[in-house]
Coordinates of C-alpha atoms in Angstrom, one line a residue:
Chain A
X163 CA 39.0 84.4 -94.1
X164 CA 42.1 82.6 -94.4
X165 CA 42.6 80.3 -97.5
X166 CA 43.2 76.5 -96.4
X167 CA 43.9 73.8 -98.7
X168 CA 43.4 70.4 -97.5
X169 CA 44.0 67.3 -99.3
X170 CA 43.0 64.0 -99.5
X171 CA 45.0 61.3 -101.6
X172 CA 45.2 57.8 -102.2
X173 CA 48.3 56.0 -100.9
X174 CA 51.5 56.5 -103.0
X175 CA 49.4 58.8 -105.0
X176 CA 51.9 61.7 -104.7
X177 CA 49.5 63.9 -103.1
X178 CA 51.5 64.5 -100.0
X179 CA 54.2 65.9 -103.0
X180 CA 52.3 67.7 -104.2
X181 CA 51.2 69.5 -100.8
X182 CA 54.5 70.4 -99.9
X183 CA 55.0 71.5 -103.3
X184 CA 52.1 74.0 -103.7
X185 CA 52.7 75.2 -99.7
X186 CA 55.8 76.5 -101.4
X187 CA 54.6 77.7 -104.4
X188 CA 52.0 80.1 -102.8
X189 CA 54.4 80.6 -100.2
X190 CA 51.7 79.0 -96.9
X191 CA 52.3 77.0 -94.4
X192 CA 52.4 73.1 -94.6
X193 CA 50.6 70.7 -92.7
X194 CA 51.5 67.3 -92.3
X195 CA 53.7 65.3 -89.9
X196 CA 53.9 68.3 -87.9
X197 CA 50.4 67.0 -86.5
X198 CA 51.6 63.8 -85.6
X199 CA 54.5 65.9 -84.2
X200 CA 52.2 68.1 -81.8
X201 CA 50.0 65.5 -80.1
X202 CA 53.5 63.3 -79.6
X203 CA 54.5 66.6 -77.7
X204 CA 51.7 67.2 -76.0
X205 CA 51.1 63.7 -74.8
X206 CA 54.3 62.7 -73.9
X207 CA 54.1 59.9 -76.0
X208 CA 55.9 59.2 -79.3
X209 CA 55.2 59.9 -82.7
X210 CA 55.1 56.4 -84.4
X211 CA 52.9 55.1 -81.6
X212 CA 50.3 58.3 -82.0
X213 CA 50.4 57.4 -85.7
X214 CA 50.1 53.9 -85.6
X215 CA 46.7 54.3 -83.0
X216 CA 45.5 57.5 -85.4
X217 CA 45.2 54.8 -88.2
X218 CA 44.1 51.5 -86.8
X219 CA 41.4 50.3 -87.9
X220 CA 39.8 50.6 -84.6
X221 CA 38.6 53.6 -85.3
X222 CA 35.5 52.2 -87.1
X223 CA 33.9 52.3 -83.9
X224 CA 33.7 56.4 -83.8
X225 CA 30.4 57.5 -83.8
X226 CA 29.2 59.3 -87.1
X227 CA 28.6 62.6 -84.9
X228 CA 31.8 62.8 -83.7
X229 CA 32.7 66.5 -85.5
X230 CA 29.5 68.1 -83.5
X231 CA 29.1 66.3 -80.5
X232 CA 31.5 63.9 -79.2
X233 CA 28.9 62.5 -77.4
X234 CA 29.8 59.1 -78.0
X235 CA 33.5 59.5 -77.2
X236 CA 33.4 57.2 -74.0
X237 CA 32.5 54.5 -76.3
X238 CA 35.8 54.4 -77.6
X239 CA 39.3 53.0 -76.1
X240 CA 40.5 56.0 -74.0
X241 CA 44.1 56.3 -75.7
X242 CA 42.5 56.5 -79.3
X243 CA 39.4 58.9 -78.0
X244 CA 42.3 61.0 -76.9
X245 CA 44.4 61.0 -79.7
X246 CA 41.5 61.9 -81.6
X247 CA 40.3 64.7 -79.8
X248 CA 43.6 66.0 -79.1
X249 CA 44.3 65.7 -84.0
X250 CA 40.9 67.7 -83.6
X251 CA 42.6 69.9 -81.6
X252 CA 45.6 70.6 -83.0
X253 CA 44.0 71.0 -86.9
X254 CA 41.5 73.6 -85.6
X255 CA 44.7 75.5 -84.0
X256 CA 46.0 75.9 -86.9
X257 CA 43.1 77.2 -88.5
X258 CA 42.7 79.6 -85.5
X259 CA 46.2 81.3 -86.5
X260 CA 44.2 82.4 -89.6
X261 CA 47.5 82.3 -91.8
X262 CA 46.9 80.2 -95.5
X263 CA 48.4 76.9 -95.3
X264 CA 47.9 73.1 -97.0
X265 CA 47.1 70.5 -95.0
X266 CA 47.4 67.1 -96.3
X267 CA 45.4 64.2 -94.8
X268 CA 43.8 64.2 -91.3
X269 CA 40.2 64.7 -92.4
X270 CA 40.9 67.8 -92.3
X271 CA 38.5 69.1 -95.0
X272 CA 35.5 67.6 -92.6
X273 CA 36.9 69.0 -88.8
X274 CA 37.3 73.0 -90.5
X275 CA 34.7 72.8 -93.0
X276 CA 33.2 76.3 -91.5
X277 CA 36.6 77.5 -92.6
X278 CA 35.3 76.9 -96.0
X279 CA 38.9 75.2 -97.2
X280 CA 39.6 74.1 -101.2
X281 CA 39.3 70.5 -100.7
X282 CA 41.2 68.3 -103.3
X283 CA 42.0 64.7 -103.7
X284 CA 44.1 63.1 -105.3
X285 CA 44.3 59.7 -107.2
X286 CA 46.4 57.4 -109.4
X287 CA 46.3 54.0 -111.4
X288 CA 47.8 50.8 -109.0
X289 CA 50.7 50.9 -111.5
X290 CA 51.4 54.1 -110.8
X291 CA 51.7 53.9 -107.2
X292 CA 53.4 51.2 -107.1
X293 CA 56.0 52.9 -109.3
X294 CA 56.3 55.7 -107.0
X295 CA 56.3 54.1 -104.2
X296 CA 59.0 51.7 -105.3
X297 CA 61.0 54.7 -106.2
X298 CA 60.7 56.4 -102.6
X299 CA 61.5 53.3 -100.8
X300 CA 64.9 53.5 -98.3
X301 CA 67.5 51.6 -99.5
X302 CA 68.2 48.3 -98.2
X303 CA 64.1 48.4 -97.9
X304 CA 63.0 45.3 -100.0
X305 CA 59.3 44.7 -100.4
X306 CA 57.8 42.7 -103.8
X307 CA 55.3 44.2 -106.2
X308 CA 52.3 42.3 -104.9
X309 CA 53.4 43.2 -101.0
X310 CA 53.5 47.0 -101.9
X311 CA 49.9 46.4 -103.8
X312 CA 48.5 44.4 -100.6
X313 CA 50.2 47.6 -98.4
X314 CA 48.9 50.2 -100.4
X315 CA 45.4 48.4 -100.5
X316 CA 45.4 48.1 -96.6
X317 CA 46.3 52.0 -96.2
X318 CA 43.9 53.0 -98.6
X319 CA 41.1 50.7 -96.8
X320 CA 42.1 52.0 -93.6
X321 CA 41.7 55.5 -94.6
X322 CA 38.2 55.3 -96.2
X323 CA 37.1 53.3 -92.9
X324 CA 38.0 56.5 -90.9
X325 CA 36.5 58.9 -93.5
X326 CA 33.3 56.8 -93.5
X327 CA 33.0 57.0 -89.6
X328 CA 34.4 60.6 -89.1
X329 CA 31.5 61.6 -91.9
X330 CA 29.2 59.3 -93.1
X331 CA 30.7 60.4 -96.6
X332 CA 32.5 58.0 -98.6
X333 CA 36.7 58.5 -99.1
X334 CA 37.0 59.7 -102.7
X335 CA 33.3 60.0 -103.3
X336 CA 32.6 62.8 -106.0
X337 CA 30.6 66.3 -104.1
X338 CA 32.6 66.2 -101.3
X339 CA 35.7 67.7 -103.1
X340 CA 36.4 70.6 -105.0
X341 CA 38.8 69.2 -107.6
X342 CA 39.9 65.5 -108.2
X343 CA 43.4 64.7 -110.2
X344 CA 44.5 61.5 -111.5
X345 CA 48.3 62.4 -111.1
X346 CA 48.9 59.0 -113.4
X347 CA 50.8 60.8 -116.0
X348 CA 52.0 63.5 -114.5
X349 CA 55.2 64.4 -112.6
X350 CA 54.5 66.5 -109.4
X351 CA 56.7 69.0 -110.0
X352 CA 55.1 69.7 -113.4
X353 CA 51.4 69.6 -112.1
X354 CA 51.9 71.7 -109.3
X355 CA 51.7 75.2 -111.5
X356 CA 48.5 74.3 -112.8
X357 CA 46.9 73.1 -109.5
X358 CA 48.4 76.5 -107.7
X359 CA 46.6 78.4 -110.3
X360 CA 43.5 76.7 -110.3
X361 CA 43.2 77.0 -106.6
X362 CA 44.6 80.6 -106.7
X363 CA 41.3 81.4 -109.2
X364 CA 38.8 79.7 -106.9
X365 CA 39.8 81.2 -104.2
X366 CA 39.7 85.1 -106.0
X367 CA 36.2 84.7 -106.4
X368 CA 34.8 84.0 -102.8
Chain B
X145 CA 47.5 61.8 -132.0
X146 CA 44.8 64.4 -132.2
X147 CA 44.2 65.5 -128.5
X148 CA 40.3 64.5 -128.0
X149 CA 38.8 65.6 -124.5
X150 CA 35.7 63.9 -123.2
X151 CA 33.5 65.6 -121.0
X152 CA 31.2 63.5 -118.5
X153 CA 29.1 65.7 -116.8
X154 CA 26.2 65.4 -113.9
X155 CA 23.0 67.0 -115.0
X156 CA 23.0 70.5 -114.3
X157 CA 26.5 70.8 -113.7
X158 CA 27.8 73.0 -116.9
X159 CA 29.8 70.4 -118.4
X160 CA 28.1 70.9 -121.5
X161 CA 28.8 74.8 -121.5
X162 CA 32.3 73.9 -120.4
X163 CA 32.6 71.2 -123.4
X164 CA 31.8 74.6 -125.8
X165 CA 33.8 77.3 -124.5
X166 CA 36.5 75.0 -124.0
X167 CA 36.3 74.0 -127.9
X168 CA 36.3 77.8 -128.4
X169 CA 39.3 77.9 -126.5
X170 CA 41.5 75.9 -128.0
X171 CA 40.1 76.3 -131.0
X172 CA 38.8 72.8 -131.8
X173 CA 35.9 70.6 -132.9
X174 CA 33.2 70.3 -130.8
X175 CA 30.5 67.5 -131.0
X176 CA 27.4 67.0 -128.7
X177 CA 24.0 67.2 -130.1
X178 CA 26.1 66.8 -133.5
X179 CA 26.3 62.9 -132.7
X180 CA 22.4 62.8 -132.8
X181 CA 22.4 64.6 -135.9
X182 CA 24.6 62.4 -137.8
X183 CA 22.3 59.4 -136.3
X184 CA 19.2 60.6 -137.2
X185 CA 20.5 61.5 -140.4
X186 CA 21.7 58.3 -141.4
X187 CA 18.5 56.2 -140.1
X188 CA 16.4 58.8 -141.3
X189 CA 14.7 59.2 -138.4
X190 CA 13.7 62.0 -136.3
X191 CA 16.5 63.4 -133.6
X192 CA 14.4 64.0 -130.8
X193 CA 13.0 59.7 -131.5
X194 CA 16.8 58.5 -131.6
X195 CA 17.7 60.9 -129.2
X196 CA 14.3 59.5 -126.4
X197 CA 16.0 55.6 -127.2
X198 CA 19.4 56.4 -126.7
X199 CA 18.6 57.7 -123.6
X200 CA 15.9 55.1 -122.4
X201 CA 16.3 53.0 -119.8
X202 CA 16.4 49.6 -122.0
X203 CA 19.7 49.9 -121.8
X204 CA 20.4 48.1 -119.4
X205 CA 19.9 45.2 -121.4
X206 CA 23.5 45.8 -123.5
X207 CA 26.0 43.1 -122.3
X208 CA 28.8 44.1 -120.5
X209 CA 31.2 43.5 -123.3
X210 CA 29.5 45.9 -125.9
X211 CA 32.8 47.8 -126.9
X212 CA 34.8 44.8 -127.7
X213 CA 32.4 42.0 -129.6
X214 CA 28.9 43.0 -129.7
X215 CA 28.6 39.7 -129.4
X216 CA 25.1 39.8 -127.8
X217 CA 23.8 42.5 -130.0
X218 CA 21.1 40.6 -131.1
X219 CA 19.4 40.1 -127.5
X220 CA 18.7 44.1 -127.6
X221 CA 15.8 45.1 -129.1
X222 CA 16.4 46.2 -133.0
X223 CA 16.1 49.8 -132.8
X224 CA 18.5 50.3 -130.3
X225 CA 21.3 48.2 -130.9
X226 CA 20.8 49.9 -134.8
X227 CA 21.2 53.6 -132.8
X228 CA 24.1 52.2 -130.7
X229 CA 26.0 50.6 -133.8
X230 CA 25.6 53.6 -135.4
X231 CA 26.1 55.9 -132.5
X232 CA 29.7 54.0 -132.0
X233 CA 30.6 54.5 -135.9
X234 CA 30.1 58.1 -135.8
X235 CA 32.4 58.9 -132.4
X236 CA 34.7 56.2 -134.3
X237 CA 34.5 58.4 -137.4
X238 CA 35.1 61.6 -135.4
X239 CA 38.3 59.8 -134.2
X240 CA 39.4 59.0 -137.3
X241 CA 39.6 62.6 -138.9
X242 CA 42.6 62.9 -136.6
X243 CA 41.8 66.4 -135.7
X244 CA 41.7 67.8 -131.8
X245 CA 38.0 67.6 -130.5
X246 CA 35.8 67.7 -127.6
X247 CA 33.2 65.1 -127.0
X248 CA 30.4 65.9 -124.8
X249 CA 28.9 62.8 -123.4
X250 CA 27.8 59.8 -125.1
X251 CA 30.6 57.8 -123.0
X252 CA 33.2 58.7 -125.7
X253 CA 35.9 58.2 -123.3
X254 CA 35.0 54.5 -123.1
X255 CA 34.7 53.9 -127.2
X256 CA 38.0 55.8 -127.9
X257 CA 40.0 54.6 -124.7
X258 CA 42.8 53.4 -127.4
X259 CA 42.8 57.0 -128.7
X260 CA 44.4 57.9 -125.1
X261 CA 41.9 60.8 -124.8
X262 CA 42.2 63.2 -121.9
X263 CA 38.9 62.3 -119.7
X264 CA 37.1 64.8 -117.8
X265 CA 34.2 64.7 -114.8
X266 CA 32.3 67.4 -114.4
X267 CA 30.1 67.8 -111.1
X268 CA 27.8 70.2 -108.9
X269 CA 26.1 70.6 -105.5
X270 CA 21.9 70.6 -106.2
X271 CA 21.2 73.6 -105.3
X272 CA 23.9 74.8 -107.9
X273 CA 22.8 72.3 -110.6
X274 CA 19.4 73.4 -109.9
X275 CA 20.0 77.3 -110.5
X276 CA 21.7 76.5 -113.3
X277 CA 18.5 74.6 -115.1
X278 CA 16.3 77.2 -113.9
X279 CA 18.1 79.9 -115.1
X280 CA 18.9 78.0 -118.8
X281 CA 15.1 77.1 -119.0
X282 CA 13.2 78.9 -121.4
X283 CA 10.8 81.1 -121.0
X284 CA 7.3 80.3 -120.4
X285 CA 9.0 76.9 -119.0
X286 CA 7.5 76.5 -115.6
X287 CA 8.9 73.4 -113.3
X288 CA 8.6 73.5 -110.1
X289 CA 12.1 73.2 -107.4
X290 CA 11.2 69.7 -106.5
X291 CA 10.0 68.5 -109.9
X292 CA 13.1 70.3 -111.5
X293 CA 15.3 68.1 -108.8
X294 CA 13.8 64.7 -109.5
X295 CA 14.6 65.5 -113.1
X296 CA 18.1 65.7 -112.2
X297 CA 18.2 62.7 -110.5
X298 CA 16.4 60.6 -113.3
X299 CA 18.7 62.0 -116.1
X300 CA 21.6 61.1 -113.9
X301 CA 20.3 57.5 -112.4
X302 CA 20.2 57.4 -116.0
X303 CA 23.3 58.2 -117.5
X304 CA 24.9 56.1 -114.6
X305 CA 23.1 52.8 -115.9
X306 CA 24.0 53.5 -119.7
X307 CA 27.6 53.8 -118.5
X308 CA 27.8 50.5 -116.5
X309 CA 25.9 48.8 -118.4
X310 CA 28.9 50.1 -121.3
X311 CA 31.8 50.0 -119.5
X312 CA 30.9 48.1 -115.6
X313 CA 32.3 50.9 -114.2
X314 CA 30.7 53.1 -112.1
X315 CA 29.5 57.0 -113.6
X316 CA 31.6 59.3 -111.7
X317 CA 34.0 57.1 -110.3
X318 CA 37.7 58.2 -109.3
X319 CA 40.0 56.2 -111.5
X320 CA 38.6 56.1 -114.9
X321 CA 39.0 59.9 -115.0
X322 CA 42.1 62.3 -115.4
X323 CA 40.4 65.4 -113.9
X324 CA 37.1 65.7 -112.2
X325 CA 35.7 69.2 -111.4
X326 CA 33.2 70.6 -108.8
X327 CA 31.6 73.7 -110.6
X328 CA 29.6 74.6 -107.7
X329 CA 31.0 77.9 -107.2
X330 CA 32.3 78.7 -110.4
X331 CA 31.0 80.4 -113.3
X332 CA 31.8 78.4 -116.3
X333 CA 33.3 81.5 -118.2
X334 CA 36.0 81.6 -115.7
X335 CA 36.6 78.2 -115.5
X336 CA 37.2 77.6 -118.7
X337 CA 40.5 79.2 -119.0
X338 CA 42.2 77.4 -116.1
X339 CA 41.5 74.3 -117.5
X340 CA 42.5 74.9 -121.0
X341 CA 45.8 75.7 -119.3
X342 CA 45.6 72.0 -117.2
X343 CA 44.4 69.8 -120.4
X344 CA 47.2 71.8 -122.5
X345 CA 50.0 71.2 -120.1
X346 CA 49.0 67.2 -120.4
X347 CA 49.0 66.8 -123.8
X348 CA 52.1 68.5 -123.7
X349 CA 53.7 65.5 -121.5
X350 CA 52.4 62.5 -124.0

């Protein structure tokens, strides 16, 4: 069986770093945008607009069955029901190509967990993400402490409401992950060794 | 700054066995049942007696503010806020020797938050945390699988109201800890060493 790492991560928690980081310390493939990327190609349609309906808050209508049944799907606005199945689609492809990868976000660790994937999820103190996310921001992009705290709040809130419907688990909620790092203190490129060995270990002994 | 770890650990979980080897490991103190010792040695009393009221559900009754005044001491009743007094004085004491140490429960990480230690969360699926009771009980122990699980969960509905009642934050909740670990499908042995490596590598950073 192929070894997939998915992860989960607060907003401007560095955990999308930290993906593309360990992808290329274990040398796998890396999951991301490149999702986005696919349905945009495959619908016609472009990528900002398939992102912007993936993570509406709309979505709080899916049905809690959705991973085993869809039965509920016509209950839901038809571009987002198609959007969705079309993500479920595209992560399960991957999956299919049995080839190790990380695959950051996406709910991925709920739609392949008969894969049996190392799920993570990563976390950080507000002051932290703000930080980080200060220090990512475009130039010319200007946007005050308490609006990147209110952004970051409205992401993370937006992402639990989609965990919560896609699985009736809470976002962040300990048993439902594998290993859970404050990256607070730490710089990404200096955590990433440790996590690529712990996740290396676990997967040795299945 | 000596380097103290905290362990907080879910019933059945190994975080206790995880608190020892890791000791071993990095060759430091290690205090657990040590705590109660020192208690019951100072009151006089016997350790399984302070032990039963440290761990009782009256707890509840300790106001929110416990770490900082103890202003309300004197609405708990006499034994207990006696054991918690002391029970504070001792991990205080254990701080103050300056050496590196491992605390096992006894929400350490909230008494000795201005010692910056490095705190851990240890968890389990049931079925693991069961196997691992059944297998550490001794012999001529008999419970049965559903009595053994409703333990659990009254040690741990426990433990949760002691910390909230300590600290109002929620037992097991992302954010308060650096590094929380899912020992479901580990054996603690091989653990250990990976994260020795992660705790090291942290310290190393302050």
């Amino acid at each position: 069986m192929s070894r997939i790492i998915t992860i989960s991560r607060e907003f401007g928690s560095g955990g999308r770093e930290l993906g593309k980081r360990l992808a290329d310390s274990l040398g796998v493939d890396y999951y991301d945008r490149e999702i986005i990327t696919a349905i945009a190609e495959q619908t016609g349609l472009g990528e900002n607009y398939v992102e912007q309906i993936l993570e509406s808050h709309a979505w709080k209508k899916i049905p809690l069955n959705f991973r085993h049944s869809f039965a509920n799907i016509d209950r839901l606005e038809p571009t987002q029901a198609g959007f969705l199945i079309e993500q479920k689609r595209v992560i399960e492809k991957i999956a299919k190509t049995g080839k190790d990868c990380v695959i950051v976000g996406r709910n991925a660790d709920i739609l392949l967990s008969d894969e049996k994937p190392f799920n993570m999820f990563v976390f950080a103190g507000m002051d932290a993400r703000i930080r980080r996310c200060m220090d990512r921001a475009e130039t010319g992009e200007h946007m005050s402490l308490e609006k990147m705290e209110q952004n970051i709040l409205r992401i993370d809130k937006s992402r639990a409401e989609i965990r919560e419907a896609l699985s009736g688990s809470r976002w962040g909620e300990v048993g439902t992950y594998h290993l859970m790092i404050n990256t607070t203190d730490w710089k990404i490129k200096e955590l990433t060794p440790v996590v690529a060995e712990f996740v290396t270990r676990w997967f040795e002994k299945k």
